[in-house]
Coordinates of C-alpha atoms in Angstrom, one line a residue:
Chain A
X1 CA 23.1 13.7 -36.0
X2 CA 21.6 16.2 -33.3
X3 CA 19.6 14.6 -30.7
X4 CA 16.0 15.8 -32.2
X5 CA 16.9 14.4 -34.9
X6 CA 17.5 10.9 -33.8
X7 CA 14.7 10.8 -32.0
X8 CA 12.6 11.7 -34.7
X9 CA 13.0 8.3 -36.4
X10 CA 11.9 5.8 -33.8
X11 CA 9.0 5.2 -34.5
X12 CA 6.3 5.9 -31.2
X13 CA 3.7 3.3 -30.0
X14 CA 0.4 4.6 -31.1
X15 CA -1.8 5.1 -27.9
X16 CA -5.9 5.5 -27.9
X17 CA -7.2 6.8 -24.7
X18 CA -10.7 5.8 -23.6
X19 CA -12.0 8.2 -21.2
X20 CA -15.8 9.3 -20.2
X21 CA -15.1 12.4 -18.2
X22 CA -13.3 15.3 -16.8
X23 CA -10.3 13.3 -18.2
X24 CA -7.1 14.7 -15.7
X25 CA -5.4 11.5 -16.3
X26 CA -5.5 12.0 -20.1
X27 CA -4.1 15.6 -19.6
X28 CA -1.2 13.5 -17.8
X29 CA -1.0 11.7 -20.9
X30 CA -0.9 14.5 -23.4
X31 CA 1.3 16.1 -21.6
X32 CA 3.9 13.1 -21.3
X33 CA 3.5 13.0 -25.1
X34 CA 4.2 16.3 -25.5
X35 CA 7.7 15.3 -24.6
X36 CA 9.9 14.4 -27.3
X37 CA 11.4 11.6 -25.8
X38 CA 8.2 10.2 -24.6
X39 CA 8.0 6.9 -26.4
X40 CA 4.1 7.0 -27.1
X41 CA 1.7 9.3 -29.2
X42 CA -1.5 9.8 -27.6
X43 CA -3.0 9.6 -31.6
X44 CA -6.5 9.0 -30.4
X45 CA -9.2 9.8 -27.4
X46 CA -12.4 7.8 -27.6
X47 CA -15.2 9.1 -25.0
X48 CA -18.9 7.0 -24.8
X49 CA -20.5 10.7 -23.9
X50 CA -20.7 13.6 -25.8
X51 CA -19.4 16.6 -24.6
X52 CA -17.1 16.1 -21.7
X53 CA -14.3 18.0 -20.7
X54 CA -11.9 15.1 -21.8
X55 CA -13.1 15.5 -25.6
X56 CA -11.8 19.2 -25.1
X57 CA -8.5 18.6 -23.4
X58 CA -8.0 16.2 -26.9
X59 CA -8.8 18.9 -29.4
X60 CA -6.8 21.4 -27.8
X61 CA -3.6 19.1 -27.7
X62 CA -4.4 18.5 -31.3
X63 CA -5.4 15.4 -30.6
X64 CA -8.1 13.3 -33.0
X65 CA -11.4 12.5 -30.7
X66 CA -14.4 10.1 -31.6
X67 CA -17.6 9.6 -29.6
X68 CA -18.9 6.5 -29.3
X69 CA -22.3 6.8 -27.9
X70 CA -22.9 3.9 -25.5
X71 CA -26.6 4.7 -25.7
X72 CA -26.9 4.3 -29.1
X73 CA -26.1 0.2 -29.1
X74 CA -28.2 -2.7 -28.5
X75 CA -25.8 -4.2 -26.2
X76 CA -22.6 -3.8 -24.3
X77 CA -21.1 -6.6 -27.5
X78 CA -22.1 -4.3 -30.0
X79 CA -20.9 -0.9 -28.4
X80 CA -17.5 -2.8 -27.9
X81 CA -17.4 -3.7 -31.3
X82 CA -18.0 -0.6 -32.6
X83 CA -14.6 0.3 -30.5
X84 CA -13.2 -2.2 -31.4
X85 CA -12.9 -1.4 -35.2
X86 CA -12.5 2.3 -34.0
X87 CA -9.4 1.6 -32.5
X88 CA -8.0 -0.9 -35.1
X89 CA -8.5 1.8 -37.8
X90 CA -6.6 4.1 -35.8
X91 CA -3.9 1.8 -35.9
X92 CA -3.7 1.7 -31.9
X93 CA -0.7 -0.5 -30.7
X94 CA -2.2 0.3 -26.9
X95 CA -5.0 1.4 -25.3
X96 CA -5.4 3.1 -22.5
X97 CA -8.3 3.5 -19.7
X98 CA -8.9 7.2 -18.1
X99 CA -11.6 7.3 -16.2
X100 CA -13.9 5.5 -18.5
X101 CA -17.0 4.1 -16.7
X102 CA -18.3 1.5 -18.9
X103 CA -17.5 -2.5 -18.1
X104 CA -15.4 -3.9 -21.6
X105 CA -17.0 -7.3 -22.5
X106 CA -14.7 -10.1 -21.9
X107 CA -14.3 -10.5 -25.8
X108 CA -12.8 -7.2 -25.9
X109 CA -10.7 -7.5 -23.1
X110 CA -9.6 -10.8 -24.7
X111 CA -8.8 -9.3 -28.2
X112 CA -6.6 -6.4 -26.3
X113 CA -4.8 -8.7 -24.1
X114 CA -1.7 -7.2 -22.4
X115 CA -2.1 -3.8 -24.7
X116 CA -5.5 -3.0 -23.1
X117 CA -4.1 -0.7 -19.3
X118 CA -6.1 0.8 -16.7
X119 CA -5.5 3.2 -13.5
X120 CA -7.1 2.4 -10.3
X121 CA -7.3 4.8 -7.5
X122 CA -6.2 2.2 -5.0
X123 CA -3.1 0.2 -3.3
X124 CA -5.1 -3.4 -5.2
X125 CA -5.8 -5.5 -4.3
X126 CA -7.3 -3.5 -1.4
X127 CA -10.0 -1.4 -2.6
X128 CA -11.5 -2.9 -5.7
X129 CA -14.3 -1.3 -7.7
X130 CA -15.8 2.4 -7.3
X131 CA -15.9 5.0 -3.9
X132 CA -12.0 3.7 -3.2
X133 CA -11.3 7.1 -1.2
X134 CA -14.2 7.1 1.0
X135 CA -13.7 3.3 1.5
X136 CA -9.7 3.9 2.4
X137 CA -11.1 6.9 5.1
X138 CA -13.8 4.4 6.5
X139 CA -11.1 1.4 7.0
X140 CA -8.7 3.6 8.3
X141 CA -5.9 3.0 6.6
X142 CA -3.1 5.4 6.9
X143 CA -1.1 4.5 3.4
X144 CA -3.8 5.1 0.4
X145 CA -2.7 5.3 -3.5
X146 CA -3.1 4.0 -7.3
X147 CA -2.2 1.3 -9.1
X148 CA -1.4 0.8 -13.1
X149 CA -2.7 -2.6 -14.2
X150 CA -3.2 -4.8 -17.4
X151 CA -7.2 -5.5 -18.1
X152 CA -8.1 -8.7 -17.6
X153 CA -12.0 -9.5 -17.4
X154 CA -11.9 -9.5 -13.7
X155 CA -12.5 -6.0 -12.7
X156 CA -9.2 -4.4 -11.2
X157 CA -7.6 -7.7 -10.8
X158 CA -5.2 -7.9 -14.2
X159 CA -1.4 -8.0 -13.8
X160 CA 0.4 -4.5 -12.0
X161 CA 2.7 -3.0 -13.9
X162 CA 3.2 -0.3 -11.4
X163 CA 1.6 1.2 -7.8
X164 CA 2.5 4.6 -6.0
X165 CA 1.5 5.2 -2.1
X166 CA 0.4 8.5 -0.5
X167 CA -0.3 9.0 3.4
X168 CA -3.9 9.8 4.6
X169 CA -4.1 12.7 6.9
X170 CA -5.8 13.3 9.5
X171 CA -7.7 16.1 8.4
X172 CA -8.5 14.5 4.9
X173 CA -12.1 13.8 3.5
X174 CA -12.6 12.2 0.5
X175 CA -11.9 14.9 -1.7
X176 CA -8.5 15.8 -0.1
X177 CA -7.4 12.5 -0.3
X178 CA -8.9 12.2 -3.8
X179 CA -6.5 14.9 -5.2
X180 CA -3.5 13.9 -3.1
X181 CA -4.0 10.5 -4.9
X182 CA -5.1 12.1 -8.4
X183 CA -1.8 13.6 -8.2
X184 CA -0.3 10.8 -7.8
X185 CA -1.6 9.2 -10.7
X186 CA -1.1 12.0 -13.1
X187 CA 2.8 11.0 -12.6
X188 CA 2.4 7.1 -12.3
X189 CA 0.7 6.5 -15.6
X190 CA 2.7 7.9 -18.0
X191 CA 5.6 6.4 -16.3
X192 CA 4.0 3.0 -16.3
X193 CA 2.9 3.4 -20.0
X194 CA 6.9 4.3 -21.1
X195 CA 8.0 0.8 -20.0
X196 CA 5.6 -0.9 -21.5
X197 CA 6.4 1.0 -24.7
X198 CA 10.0 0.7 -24.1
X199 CA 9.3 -2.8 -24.1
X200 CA 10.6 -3.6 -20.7
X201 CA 7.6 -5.3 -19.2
X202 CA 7.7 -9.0 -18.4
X203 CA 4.9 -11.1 -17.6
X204 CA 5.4 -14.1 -15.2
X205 CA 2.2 -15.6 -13.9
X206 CA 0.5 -12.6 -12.4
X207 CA 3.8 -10.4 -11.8
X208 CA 5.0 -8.3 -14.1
X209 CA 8.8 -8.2 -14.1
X210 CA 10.8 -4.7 -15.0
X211 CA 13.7 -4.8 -17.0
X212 CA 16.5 -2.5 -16.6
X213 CA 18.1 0.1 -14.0
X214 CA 16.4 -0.7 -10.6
X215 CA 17.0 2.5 -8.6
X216 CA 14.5 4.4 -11.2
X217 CA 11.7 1.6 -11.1
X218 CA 11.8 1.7 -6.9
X219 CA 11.5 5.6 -7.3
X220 CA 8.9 5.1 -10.1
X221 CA 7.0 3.4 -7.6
X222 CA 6.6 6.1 -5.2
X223 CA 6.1 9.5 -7.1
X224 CA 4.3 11.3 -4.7
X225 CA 6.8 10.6 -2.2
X226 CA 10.0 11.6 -3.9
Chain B
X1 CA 18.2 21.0 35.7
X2 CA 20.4 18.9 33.3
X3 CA 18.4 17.5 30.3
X4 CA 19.4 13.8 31.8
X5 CA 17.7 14.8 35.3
X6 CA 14.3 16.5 33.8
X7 CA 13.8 13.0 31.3
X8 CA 14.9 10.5 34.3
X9 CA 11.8 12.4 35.9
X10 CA 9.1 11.8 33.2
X11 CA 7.1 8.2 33.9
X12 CA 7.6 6.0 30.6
X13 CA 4.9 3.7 30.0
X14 CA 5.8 0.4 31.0
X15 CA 5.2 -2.0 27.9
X16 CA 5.2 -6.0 27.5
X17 CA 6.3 -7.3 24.4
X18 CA 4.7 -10.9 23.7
X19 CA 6.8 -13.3 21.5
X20 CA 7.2 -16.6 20.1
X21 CA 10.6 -17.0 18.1
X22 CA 13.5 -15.2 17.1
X23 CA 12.2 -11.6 18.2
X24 CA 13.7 -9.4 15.4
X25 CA 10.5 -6.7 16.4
X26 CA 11.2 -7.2 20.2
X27 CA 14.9 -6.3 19.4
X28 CA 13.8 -3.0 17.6
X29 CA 11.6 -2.0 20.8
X30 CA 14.3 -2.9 22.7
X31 CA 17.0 -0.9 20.9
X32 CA 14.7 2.4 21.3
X33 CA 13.7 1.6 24.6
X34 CA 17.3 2.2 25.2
X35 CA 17.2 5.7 24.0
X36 CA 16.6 8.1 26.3
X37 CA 14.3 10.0 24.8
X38 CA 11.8 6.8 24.0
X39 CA 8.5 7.3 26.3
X40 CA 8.5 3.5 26.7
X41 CA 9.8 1.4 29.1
X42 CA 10.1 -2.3 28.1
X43 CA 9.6 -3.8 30.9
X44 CA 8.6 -7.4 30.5
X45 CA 8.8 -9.9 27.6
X46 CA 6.6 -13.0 27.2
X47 CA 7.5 -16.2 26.0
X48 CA 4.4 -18.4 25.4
X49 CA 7.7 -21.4 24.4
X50 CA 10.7 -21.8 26.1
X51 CA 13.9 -21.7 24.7
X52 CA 13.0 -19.1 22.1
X53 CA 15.8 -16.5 20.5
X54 CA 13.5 -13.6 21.8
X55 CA 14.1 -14.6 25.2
X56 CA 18.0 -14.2 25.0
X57 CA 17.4 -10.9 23.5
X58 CA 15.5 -10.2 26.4
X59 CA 18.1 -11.0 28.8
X60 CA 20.6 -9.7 27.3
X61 CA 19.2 -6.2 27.2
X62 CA 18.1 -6.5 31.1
X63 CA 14.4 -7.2 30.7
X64 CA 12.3 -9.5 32.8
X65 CA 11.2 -12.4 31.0
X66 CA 8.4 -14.9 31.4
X67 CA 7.7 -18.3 30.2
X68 CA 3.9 -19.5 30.1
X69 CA 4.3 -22.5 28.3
X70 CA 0.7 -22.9 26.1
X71 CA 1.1 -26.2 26.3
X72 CA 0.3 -26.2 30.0
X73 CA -3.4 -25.3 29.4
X74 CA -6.0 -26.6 29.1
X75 CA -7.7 -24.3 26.7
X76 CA -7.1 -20.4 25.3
X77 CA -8.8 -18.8 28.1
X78 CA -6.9 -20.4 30.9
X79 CA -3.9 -19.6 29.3
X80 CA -5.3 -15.7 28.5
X81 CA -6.0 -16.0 32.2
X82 CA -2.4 -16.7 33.0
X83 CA -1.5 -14.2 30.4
X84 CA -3.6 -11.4 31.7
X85 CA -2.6 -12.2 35.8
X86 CA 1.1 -11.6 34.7
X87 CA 0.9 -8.8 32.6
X88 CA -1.5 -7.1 35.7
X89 CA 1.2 -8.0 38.1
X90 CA 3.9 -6.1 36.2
X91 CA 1.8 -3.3 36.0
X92 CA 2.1 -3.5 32.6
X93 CA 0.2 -0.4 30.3
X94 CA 0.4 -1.3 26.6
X95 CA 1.2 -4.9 25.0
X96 CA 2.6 -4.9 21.9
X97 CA 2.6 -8.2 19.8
X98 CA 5.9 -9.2 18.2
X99 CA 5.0 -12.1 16.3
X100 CA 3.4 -14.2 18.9
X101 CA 2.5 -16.8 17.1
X102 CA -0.5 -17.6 19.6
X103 CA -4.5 -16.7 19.0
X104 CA -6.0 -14.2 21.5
X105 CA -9.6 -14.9 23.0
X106 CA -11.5 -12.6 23.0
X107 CA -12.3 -11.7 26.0
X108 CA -8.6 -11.0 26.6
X109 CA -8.8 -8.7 23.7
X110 CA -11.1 -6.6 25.5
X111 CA -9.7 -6.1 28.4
X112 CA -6.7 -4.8 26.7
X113 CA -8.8 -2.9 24.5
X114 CA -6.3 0.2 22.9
X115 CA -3.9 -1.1 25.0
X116 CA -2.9 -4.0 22.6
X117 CA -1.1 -3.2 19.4
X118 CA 0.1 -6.1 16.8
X119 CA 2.1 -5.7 13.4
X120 CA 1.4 -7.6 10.9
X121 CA 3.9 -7.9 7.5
X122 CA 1.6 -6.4 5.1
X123 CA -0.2 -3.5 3.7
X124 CA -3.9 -4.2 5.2
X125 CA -6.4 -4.4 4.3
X126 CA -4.4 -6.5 2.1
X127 CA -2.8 -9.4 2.4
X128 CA -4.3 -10.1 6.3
X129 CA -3.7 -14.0 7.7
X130 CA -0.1 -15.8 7.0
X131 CA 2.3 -16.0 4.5
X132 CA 2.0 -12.1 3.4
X133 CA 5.4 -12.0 1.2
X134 CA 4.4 -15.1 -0.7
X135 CA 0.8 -14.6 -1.1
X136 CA 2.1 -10.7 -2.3
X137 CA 4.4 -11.9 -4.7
X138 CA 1.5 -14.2 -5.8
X139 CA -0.5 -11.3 -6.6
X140 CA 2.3 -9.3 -8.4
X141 CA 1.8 -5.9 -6.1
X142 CA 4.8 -3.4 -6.7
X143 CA 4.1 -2.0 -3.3
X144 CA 4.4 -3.7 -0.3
X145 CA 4.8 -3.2 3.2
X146 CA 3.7 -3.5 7.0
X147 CA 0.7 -2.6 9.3
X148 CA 0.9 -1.3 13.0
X149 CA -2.8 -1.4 14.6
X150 CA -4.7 -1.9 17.5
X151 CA -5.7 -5.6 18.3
X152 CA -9.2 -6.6 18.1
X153 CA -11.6 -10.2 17.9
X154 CA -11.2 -10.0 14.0
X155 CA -8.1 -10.8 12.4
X156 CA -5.7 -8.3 11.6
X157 CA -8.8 -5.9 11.4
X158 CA -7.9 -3.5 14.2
X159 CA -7.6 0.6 13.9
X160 CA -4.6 1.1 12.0
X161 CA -1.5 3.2 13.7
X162 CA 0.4 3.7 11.2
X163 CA 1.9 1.9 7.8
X164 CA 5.1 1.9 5.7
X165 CA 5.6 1.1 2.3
X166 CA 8.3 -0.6 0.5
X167 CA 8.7 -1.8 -3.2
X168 CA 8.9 -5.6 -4.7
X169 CA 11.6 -5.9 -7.0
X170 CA 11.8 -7.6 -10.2
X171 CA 14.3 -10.5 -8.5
X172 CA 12.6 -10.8 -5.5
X173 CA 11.8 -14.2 -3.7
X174 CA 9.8 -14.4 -0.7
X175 CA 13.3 -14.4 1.7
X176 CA 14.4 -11.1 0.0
X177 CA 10.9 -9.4 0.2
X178 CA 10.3 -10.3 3.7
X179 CA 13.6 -8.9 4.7
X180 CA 13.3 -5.7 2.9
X181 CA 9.8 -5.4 5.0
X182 CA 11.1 -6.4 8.0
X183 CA 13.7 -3.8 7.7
X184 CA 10.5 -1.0 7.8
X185 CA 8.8 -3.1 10.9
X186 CA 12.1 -2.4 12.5
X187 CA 11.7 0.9 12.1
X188 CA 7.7 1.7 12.0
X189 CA 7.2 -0.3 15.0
X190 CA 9.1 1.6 17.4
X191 CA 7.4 4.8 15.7
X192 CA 4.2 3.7 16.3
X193 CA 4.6 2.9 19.7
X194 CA 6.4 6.4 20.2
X195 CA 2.6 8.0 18.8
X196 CA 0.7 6.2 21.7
X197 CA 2.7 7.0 24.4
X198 CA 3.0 10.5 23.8
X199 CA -1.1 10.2 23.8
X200 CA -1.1 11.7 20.5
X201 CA -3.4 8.7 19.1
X202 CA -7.2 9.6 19.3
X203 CA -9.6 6.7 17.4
X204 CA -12.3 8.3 15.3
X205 CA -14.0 5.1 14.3
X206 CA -11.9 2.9 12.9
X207 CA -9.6 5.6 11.7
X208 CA -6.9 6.7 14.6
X209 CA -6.3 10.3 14.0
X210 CA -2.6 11.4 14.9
X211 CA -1.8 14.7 16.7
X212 CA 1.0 16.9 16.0
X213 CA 3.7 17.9 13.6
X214 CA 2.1 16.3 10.4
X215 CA 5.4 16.6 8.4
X216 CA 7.0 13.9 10.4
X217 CA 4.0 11.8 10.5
X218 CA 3.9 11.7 6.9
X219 CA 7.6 10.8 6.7
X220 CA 6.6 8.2 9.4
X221 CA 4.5 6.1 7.4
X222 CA 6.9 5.7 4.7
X223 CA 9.8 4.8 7.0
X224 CA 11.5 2.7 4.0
X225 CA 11.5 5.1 1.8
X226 CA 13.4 7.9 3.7

């Protein structure tokens, strides 16, 4: 049986993106699941605004899109409802967060436990919450870089599955070191998002464990430094 | 003129290395103050115990050492007194910290204001205070490493020098991670040190902005992963 083939019978973990911008992380996605042996199809892309360039970078991978307008709910419960039964429709096994700016109520968060992943533009836990570049210039460190973690309600606290490290220069400002990290990130998350669809994600307590060949996970690690 | 003669000719800045136990970091400062080509001279290591592996490391390599037993004090600043009066009478230029186990006053900290240079076993802003590799594993990072900076009054807060990264590993106990980030203090240490006394360190705030060949200072702060 040729190798296309083969492939073509495992069945791929269906992914939803939420995004609520410019959505470069998503093109990361799309592209990984361009692949054929990428073990996720990005099947869905859910933004809370209209019009954003994410929406577009989803219809032109062929890619099914639905807005959810935050502003059109009574309350943060019933917009997450409304995504909840989205997604469940879709038959999303895991859902990921690119770039979307709106809190998830703990109830969601809850009912998506250890499918529900984010990216965070910092080494956590330094750096939590928003401004993570301009806060890494002002502290000074020298080491700056992202980190893929399970949602839990605590914001940018869940369980890493995977974090890659980039240098600050000396001649960065936020937006250097912004795009130095962003490119990071745009090889971290699909990386991260194949072992937990491979299945080879363990968690124990707050750590999550890797399963399998070592050597690749340390590289995995550090992507912008290979 | 020989390239032995026109190095023998060049002032290295005489350091002091302050320690409290077995001095794995004093041994890596010593080892490249044996090179050559390293702009530092160690010239002194302080013991603030007797008896203490880091003193026989001393020795053995031909540096003077000095016992000023805390114990013999009747408060911190008397003993920073001491301290300070020994350093000054070695003529001592830059004190480097290699896990001194002792808390600095603050007024000692000032006078030795970017003269004093600690590391400490973690990627700060995370992780400052004790027990760094357990209190990491705690957290489940997959990035770990260690800090060179500037000593100030706050804890582990200083300008940062420079940083190196290393990964956490699925088997990893706090022995094994400590010794894989020991193995990048070994090495980011004497880097570090190198920076300042070529004078290619200039503070910009907190941030310390590093002069020269950026290549190699990039490669720096990721010792580990070279």
């Amino acid at each position: 049986m040729p190798d296309r083939q083969r492939r073509s019978r495992v069945a791929r973990l269906k992914a939803a993106v939420l995004v609520s911008g410019r959505g470069s992380n998503l093109q990361a996605l799309l592209d990984a699941g361009r692949t054929p042996d990428f073990p996720v199809e990005i099947a869905l892309v859910v933004s809370n605004l209209p019009d954003v360039p994410a929406l577009e970078r989803a219809k032109a991978a062929g890619v099914a899109t639905k807005v959810i307008d935050h502003r059109g709910f009574a309350d943060r419960a019933a917009f997450d409802q409304a995504l909840d039964t989205t997604l469940r429709a879709a038959d999303v096994e895991v859902v990921c967060l690119a770039g979307f700016m709106r809190l998830l109520t703990a109830g969601f968060v809850e009912a998506w436990r250890n499918r529900l992943i984010n990216i965070h533009p910092s080494l956590l836990p330094s750096f939590k919450g928003l401004h993570t570049h301009r806060r890494a210039l002002a502290a000074g460190v020298t080491l700056h870089g992202c980190t893929v973690h399970f949602v839990t309600p605590d914001l940018d606290d869940g369980p890493i599955i995977a974090q890659a490290a980039v240098p600050v220069l000396g001649d960065d400002d936020e937006d250097r070191l912004a795009a130095r990290v962003l490119t990071a990130e745009h090889r971290l998350y699909p990386l991260a998002l194949r072992l937990f669809a491979e299945g080879r994600l363990t968690l124990a307590g707050r750590r999550v464990l890797v399963s399998g060949d070592v050597d690749a996970g340390g590289a995995l690690f550090n992507p912008a430094l290979k």
